[in-house]
Short mmCIF file of C-alpha atoms in Angstrom, two decimals:
data_model
loop_
_atom_site.label_atom_id
_atom_site.label_comp_id
_atom_site.label_asym_id
_atom_site.label_seq_id
_atom_site.Cartn_x
_atom_site.Cartn_y
_atom_site.Cartn_z
CA MET A 1 -31.86 0.88 16.66
CA THR A 2 -31.47 2.55 20.09
CA ASN A 3 -34.47 4.12 21.50
CA THR A 4 -32.65 7.19 22.84
CA LEU A 5 -29.98 9.73 21.93
CA GLU A 6 -26.54 9.04 22.00
CA ASN A 7 -24.45 9.63 25.53
CA SER A 8 -24.21 13.57 26.06
CA VAL A 9 -21.23 15.55 26.02
CA ALA A 10 -20.79 18.66 28.49
CA PHE A 11 -21.51 21.84 26.59
CA TRP A 12 -20.30 24.87 28.68
CA ARG A 13 -20.94 28.46 27.30
CA ILE A 14 -19.91 29.97 30.61
CA PRO A 15 -18.24 28.22 33.68
CA GLY A 16 -20.88 26.65 35.93
CA ARG A 17 -23.52 26.18 33.16
CA LYS A 18 -23.26 22.95 32.01
CA LEU A 19 -25.56 21.54 29.39
CA ALA A 20 -26.05 17.91 28.12
CA LEU A 21 -25.64 17.77 24.34
CA SER A 22 -25.95 14.97 22.05
CA SER A 23 -24.86 15.49 18.32
CA ILE A 24 -24.35 13.46 15.07
CA ASP A 25 -21.71 14.90 12.37
CA LYS A 26 -22.13 13.27 8.99
CA GLY A 27 -19.99 16.14 7.68
CA SER A 28 -23.09 17.40 5.91
CA SER A 29 -23.72 20.99 5.01
CA THR A 30 -27.11 21.07 6.48
CA ALA A 31 -27.71 20.38 10.29
CA ILE A 32 -31.05 20.09 12.40
CA PHE A 33 -31.02 21.64 15.87
CA PHE A 34 -33.85 20.16 18.07
CA LEU A 35 -34.75 22.45 21.29
CA HIS A 36 -37.21 21.19 23.64
CA GLY A 37 -39.65 22.95 25.85
CA LEU A 38 -40.25 23.85 29.41
CA GLY A 39 -39.70 20.66 31.48
CA GLY A 40 -38.83 18.43 28.55
CA ASN A 41 -35.51 16.88 27.40
CA ARG A 42 -33.40 16.23 24.41
CA GLN A 43 -34.81 12.45 24.65
CA GLN A 44 -38.24 13.65 23.66
CA TRP A 45 -36.72 14.25 20.01
CA ARG A 46 -35.64 10.35 19.90
CA LEU A 47 -38.31 9.35 17.16
CA GLN A 48 -37.10 12.35 15.05
CA TRP A 49 -33.20 11.71 15.85
CA ASN A 50 -33.56 7.78 15.00
CA TYR A 51 -35.16 8.67 11.77
CA PHE A 52 -32.86 11.35 10.62
CA ALA A 53 -29.76 9.57 11.81
CA GLN A 54 -30.31 7.42 8.74
CA LYS A 55 -30.06 10.60 6.49
CA ASP A 56 -27.29 12.89 5.07
CA VAL A 57 -27.81 15.54 7.62
CA ASN A 58 -26.15 16.74 11.00
CA LEU A 59 -27.98 16.44 14.16
CA VAL A 60 -27.88 18.41 17.51
CA ALA A 61 -30.03 18.41 20.40
CA TRP A 62 -29.17 19.62 24.05
CA ASP A 63 -31.13 19.67 27.66
CA CYS A 64 -31.83 23.01 28.83
CA LEU A 65 -30.51 24.13 32.27
CA ALA A 66 -32.07 21.93 35.00
CA HIS A 67 -33.50 19.86 32.41
CA GLY A 68 -32.66 16.09 31.54
CA ASP A 69 -29.00 15.60 32.08
CA SER A 70 -27.93 19.35 32.54
CA ALA A 71 -26.69 20.92 35.35
CA ARG A 72 -29.01 22.11 38.31
CA SER A 73 -29.28 25.61 39.65
CA GLN A 74 -30.91 27.30 42.59
CA HIS A 75 -30.27 30.86 41.36
CA GLN A 76 -33.41 32.17 39.82
CA LYS A 77 -31.74 34.56 37.27
CA ALA A 78 -29.87 31.51 35.82
CA PHE A 79 -33.34 30.88 34.21
CA ASP A 80 -34.03 34.14 32.55
CA SER A 81 -34.81 33.44 28.95
CA GLU A 82 -32.14 35.97 28.07
CA CYS A 83 -29.64 33.14 29.31
CA SER A 84 -31.20 30.32 27.55
CA VAL A 85 -31.32 32.48 24.21
CA LYS A 86 -27.36 33.01 24.52
CA ASP A 87 -27.21 29.13 25.00
CA LEU A 88 -29.10 28.74 21.92
CA ALA A 89 -26.91 31.09 20.22
CA ALA A 90 -23.81 29.51 21.53
CA VAL A 91 -24.76 25.75 20.38
CA LEU A 92 -25.63 27.04 16.90
CA ASP A 93 -22.14 28.67 16.59
CA ALA A 94 -20.38 25.67 17.69
CA PHE A 95 -21.99 23.39 15.28
CA PRO A 96 -21.50 25.46 11.82
CA ALA A 97 -23.30 24.62 8.75
CA ARG A 98 -24.03 26.23 5.46
CA LYS A 99 -27.82 25.52 5.95
CA LYS A 100 -29.69 25.42 9.48
CA LEU A 101 -32.89 24.14 10.34
CA ILE A 102 -34.28 24.53 14.19
CA VAL A 103 -37.18 22.39 15.27
CA ALA A 104 -38.58 23.60 18.63
CA HIS A 105 -41.32 22.74 20.98
CA SER A 106 -43.50 24.77 23.14
CA PHE A 107 -41.45 27.36 25.39
CA GLY A 108 -38.32 26.17 23.06
CA CYS A 109 -40.29 27.91 20.14
CA ARG A 110 -40.69 31.15 22.25
CA LEU A 111 -36.60 31.00 22.89
CA VAL A 112 -35.94 30.76 19.08
CA LEU A 113 -38.65 33.52 18.52
CA GLU A 114 -36.97 35.90 21.22
CA TRP A 115 -33.51 35.15 19.59
CA LEU A 116 -34.70 36.16 16.13
CA ALA A 117 -36.53 39.41 17.24
CA ASN A 118 -33.19 40.46 19.16
CA LEU A 119 -31.14 39.91 16.03
CA HIS A 120 -33.79 41.85 14.06
CA GLU A 121 -33.82 44.65 16.13
CA THR A 122 -29.91 44.86 16.30
CA GLY A 123 -29.70 44.74 12.59
CA GLN A 124 -28.19 41.39 12.48
CA PRO A 125 -28.53 38.63 9.89
CA LEU A 126 -30.86 35.61 10.48
CA PRO A 127 -28.46 32.75 10.39
CA ILE A 128 -31.06 30.00 9.87
CA ASN A 129 -32.72 28.80 6.60
CA GLY A 130 -36.01 27.23 8.08
CA LEU A 131 -38.11 26.76 11.18
CA ILE A 132 -40.63 24.23 12.73
CA LEU A 133 -42.54 25.35 15.68
CA LEU A 134 -44.43 22.52 17.55
CA GLY A 135 -47.08 23.61 19.72
CA PRO A 136 -45.57 27.00 20.31
CA ALA A 137 -45.73 28.71 23.87
CA SER A 138 -48.08 31.73 24.26
CA LEU A 139 -46.40 35.18 23.14
CA ALA A 140 -48.06 36.78 26.12
CA PRO A 141 -45.98 39.77 27.30
CA SER A 142 -44.83 37.97 30.08
CA LEU A 143 -45.53 34.29 31.65
CA LYS A 144 -45.01 35.59 35.24
CA GLY A 145 -47.98 35.26 37.35
CA PRO A 146 -50.01 32.46 39.15
CA LEU A 147 -48.20 28.95 38.31
CA PHE A 148 -51.30 26.87 38.97
CA GLY A 149 -54.30 29.42 38.75
CA SER A 150 -55.57 28.53 41.98
CA TRP A 151 -55.34 28.53 45.81
CA LEU A 152 -52.07 26.25 45.30
CA ASP A 153 -50.34 29.56 44.18
CA ARG A 154 -50.65 30.79 47.76
CA LEU A 155 -48.70 28.01 49.47
CA PRO A 156 -44.91 27.61 49.85
CA LEU A 157 -43.11 25.59 47.18
CA TRP A 158 -42.28 22.82 49.31
CA VAL A 159 -45.80 22.21 50.52
CA VAL A 160 -46.93 22.21 46.93
CA SER A 161 -44.10 19.74 46.24
CA LEU A 162 -45.90 17.10 48.43
CA GLY A 163 -48.61 16.86 45.78
CA LYS A 164 -46.29 16.64 42.79
CA PRO A 165 -48.05 13.27 41.58
CA TRP A 166 -51.40 14.95 41.31
CA LEU A 167 -50.08 17.70 39.32
CA GLN A 168 -48.57 15.53 37.15
CA LYS A 169 -51.57 13.81 36.40
CA ARG A 170 -53.43 17.34 35.89
CA PHE A 171 -50.55 18.15 33.35
CA GLU A 172 -51.12 14.89 31.61
CA LYS A 173 -54.65 15.42 31.30
CA LEU A 174 -53.81 18.90 29.53
CA ALA A 175 -50.96 17.83 27.34
CA TRP A 176 -51.81 14.60 26.03
CA HIS A 177 -54.40 13.25 23.53
CA PRO A 178 -56.85 10.96 25.65
CA GLY A 179 -55.92 7.89 23.28
CA THR A 180 -52.04 8.43 24.22
CA SER A 181 -50.46 5.11 25.34
CA SER A 182 -50.04 4.20 29.19
CA GLU A 183 -46.51 3.10 28.41
CA LEU A 184 -45.51 6.41 26.58
CA LEU A 185 -46.95 8.24 29.83
CA ARG A 186 -44.81 6.20 32.22
CA ARG A 187 -41.59 6.75 29.98
CA GLU A 188 -42.19 10.31 30.03
CA ARG A 189 -42.98 10.59 33.81
CA ARG A 190 -39.87 8.72 34.54
CA ALA A 191 -37.91 11.26 32.37
CA THR A 192 -39.21 14.39 33.87
CA ARG A 193 -39.16 13.18 37.52
CA ARG A 194 -36.11 15.56 38.57
CA ASN A 195 -37.92 18.71 37.06
CA SER A 196 -38.44 20.95 40.08
CA LEU A 197 -41.20 23.05 40.70
CA PHE A 198 -38.61 25.97 41.51
CA MET A 199 -37.26 25.45 37.98
CA ILE A 200 -40.74 25.56 36.25
CA GLY A 201 -41.50 28.83 38.19
CA ALA A 202 -38.10 30.48 37.78
CA VAL A 203 -38.46 29.88 34.03
CA ARG A 204 -41.77 31.14 33.68
CA ASN A 205 -40.96 34.20 35.52
CA GLY A 206 -37.61 34.82 33.51
CA ALA A 207 -39.59 35.05 30.33
CA ARG A 208 -38.85 38.17 28.47
CA PRO A 209 -41.34 40.17 26.68
CA ILE A 210 -41.16 39.62 22.65
CA ASN A 211 -41.42 42.47 20.34
CA HIS A 212 -44.39 41.51 18.28
CA GLU A 213 -43.46 44.31 15.57
CA SER A 214 -40.11 42.59 15.20
CA LEU A 215 -41.77 39.37 14.57
CA ARG A 216 -43.54 40.81 11.71
CA HIS A 217 -40.30 41.45 9.75
CA ILE A 218 -39.02 37.86 10.27
CA SER A 219 -39.14 36.15 6.81
CA ILE A 220 -37.66 32.81 7.31
CA PRO A 221 -40.08 30.10 6.14
CA THR A 222 -41.82 28.74 9.33
CA HIS A 223 -44.07 25.74 9.53
CA ILE A 224 -46.23 25.98 12.76
CA VAL A 225 -47.71 22.71 14.01
CA ALA A 226 -50.69 22.77 16.70
CA GLY A 227 -52.57 19.83 18.29
CA GLU A 228 -56.21 20.08 18.21
CA GLN A 229 -56.57 18.57 21.58
CA ASP A 230 -53.82 20.88 23.08
CA GLY A 231 -54.91 21.75 26.73
CA ILE A 232 -51.48 23.62 27.27
CA VAL A 233 -51.39 25.98 24.33
CA PRO A 234 -54.95 26.31 22.44
CA VAL A 235 -55.18 26.32 18.88
CA ALA A 236 -56.53 29.99 18.91
CA GLU A 237 -53.40 31.16 20.66
CA ILE A 238 -51.11 29.60 18.17
CA GLN A 239 -53.25 31.06 15.40
CA LYS A 240 -52.01 34.56 16.88
CA LEU A 241 -48.56 33.74 16.33
CA HIS A 242 -49.24 32.36 12.68
CA ALA A 243 -50.67 35.89 12.17
CA LEU A 244 -47.88 37.37 12.98
CA LEU A 245 -45.17 35.68 11.36
CA PRO A 246 -45.14 36.56 7.58
CA ALA A 247 -43.77 33.49 6.10
CA SER A 248 -45.54 30.96 8.48
CA THR A 249 -48.03 28.14 7.55
CA LEU A 250 -49.97 26.38 10.06
CA ASN A 251 -51.00 22.72 10.37
CA VAL A 252 -53.51 21.54 13.04
CA LEU A 253 -53.28 17.95 13.80
CA SER A 254 -56.47 15.96 14.85
CA ASN A 255 -56.43 13.36 17.64
CA CYS A 256 -53.21 15.05 19.10
CA GLY A 257 -52.46 17.09 21.93
CA HIS A 258 -49.20 19.43 23.14
CA GLN A 259 -46.53 16.42 22.89
CA ILE A 260 -46.67 16.65 19.15
CA MET A 261 -43.12 15.08 18.20
CA LEU A 262 -44.07 11.93 20.41
CA GLU A 263 -47.99 11.69 20.03
CA ARG A 264 -47.57 12.10 16.02
CA PRO A 265 -43.78 11.34 14.98
CA LEU A 266 -44.56 10.11 11.53
CA ASP A 267 -46.42 13.51 10.69
CA VAL A 268 -43.61 15.68 12.58
CA ASN A 269 -40.84 13.55 10.63
CA ASP A 270 -42.59 14.19 7.29
CA ILE A 271 -42.86 17.78 7.92
CA ILE A 272 -39.09 18.05 8.64
CA GLU A 273 -38.19 15.97 5.44
CA ARG A 274 -40.38 18.25 3.35
CA GLU A 275 -38.52 21.43 4.83
CA LEU A 276 -35.12 19.73 4.09
CA ARG A 277 -35.94 19.32 0.74
CA ARG A 278 -37.39 23.11 0.56
CA ILE A 279 -34.10 24.43 1.76
CA SER A 280 -32.05 22.14 -0.70
CA ASP A 281 -34.35 23.13 -3.69
CA SER A 282 -33.94 26.81 -2.61
CA GLU A 283 -30.37 26.71 -2.87
CA GLY A 284 -30.31 25.06 -6.11
CA ASN A 285 -32.34 27.65 -7.45
CA ALA A 286 -30.33 30.42 -6.08
CA THR A 287 -27.23 29.20 -7.82
#
């Protein structure tokens, strides 16, 4: 069994915005869409992809702009969350299925919630059947502001970039459970080495506020998963989202940090499998 997702195809929402996308079409009525977080890539879903590739379900995963194998950009506005939300909607439209489950991580969760809130506010139907949110990013009104929370924010980006190895280690300490294998850390370092500090800052600055009242009306069954040792998004922050979403459940995994799908793949696969069964059973009860 391969350790990586299949070779990607170029997905174009608009000219100049090329996204790398992998998909498996089984001809199933059900599809799982995987959306990574800030600084991630579609390959981080490999342990879920390999497992569900053996099941009767269609799979779709893509690299957001300037992540993984997708096109790069030096235009800050290209990273506005509004643009990434449109990417998400375009991918869902391009891969129709009667039943859709979205599995998102970190900032990807915030993009999905922004998309759902927008649909609610404009009176449009919510075209998915289930939602799994892993380590969802903060719903603070904006993520603008200091990137590092220290004197580093006063330095030009090119100067800060010289210290990227140190910043990588700092991130790893916050993001991963202390018992994470060195082999997994090395692999993820290689996979994210093309990430630029410009892109990270532009995505954060382009995060649009999400209407909390709109989220209170999102009745899609939602399973939220948090890592007990997550230093990027603390459990207390994730509990705020759980309180907003009326049809949500919260599962806090011990001995787990922020990279939940890689640190606890068996648990994540089990949650996805249970959600697929629920979607299938709910359709049967409705007929």
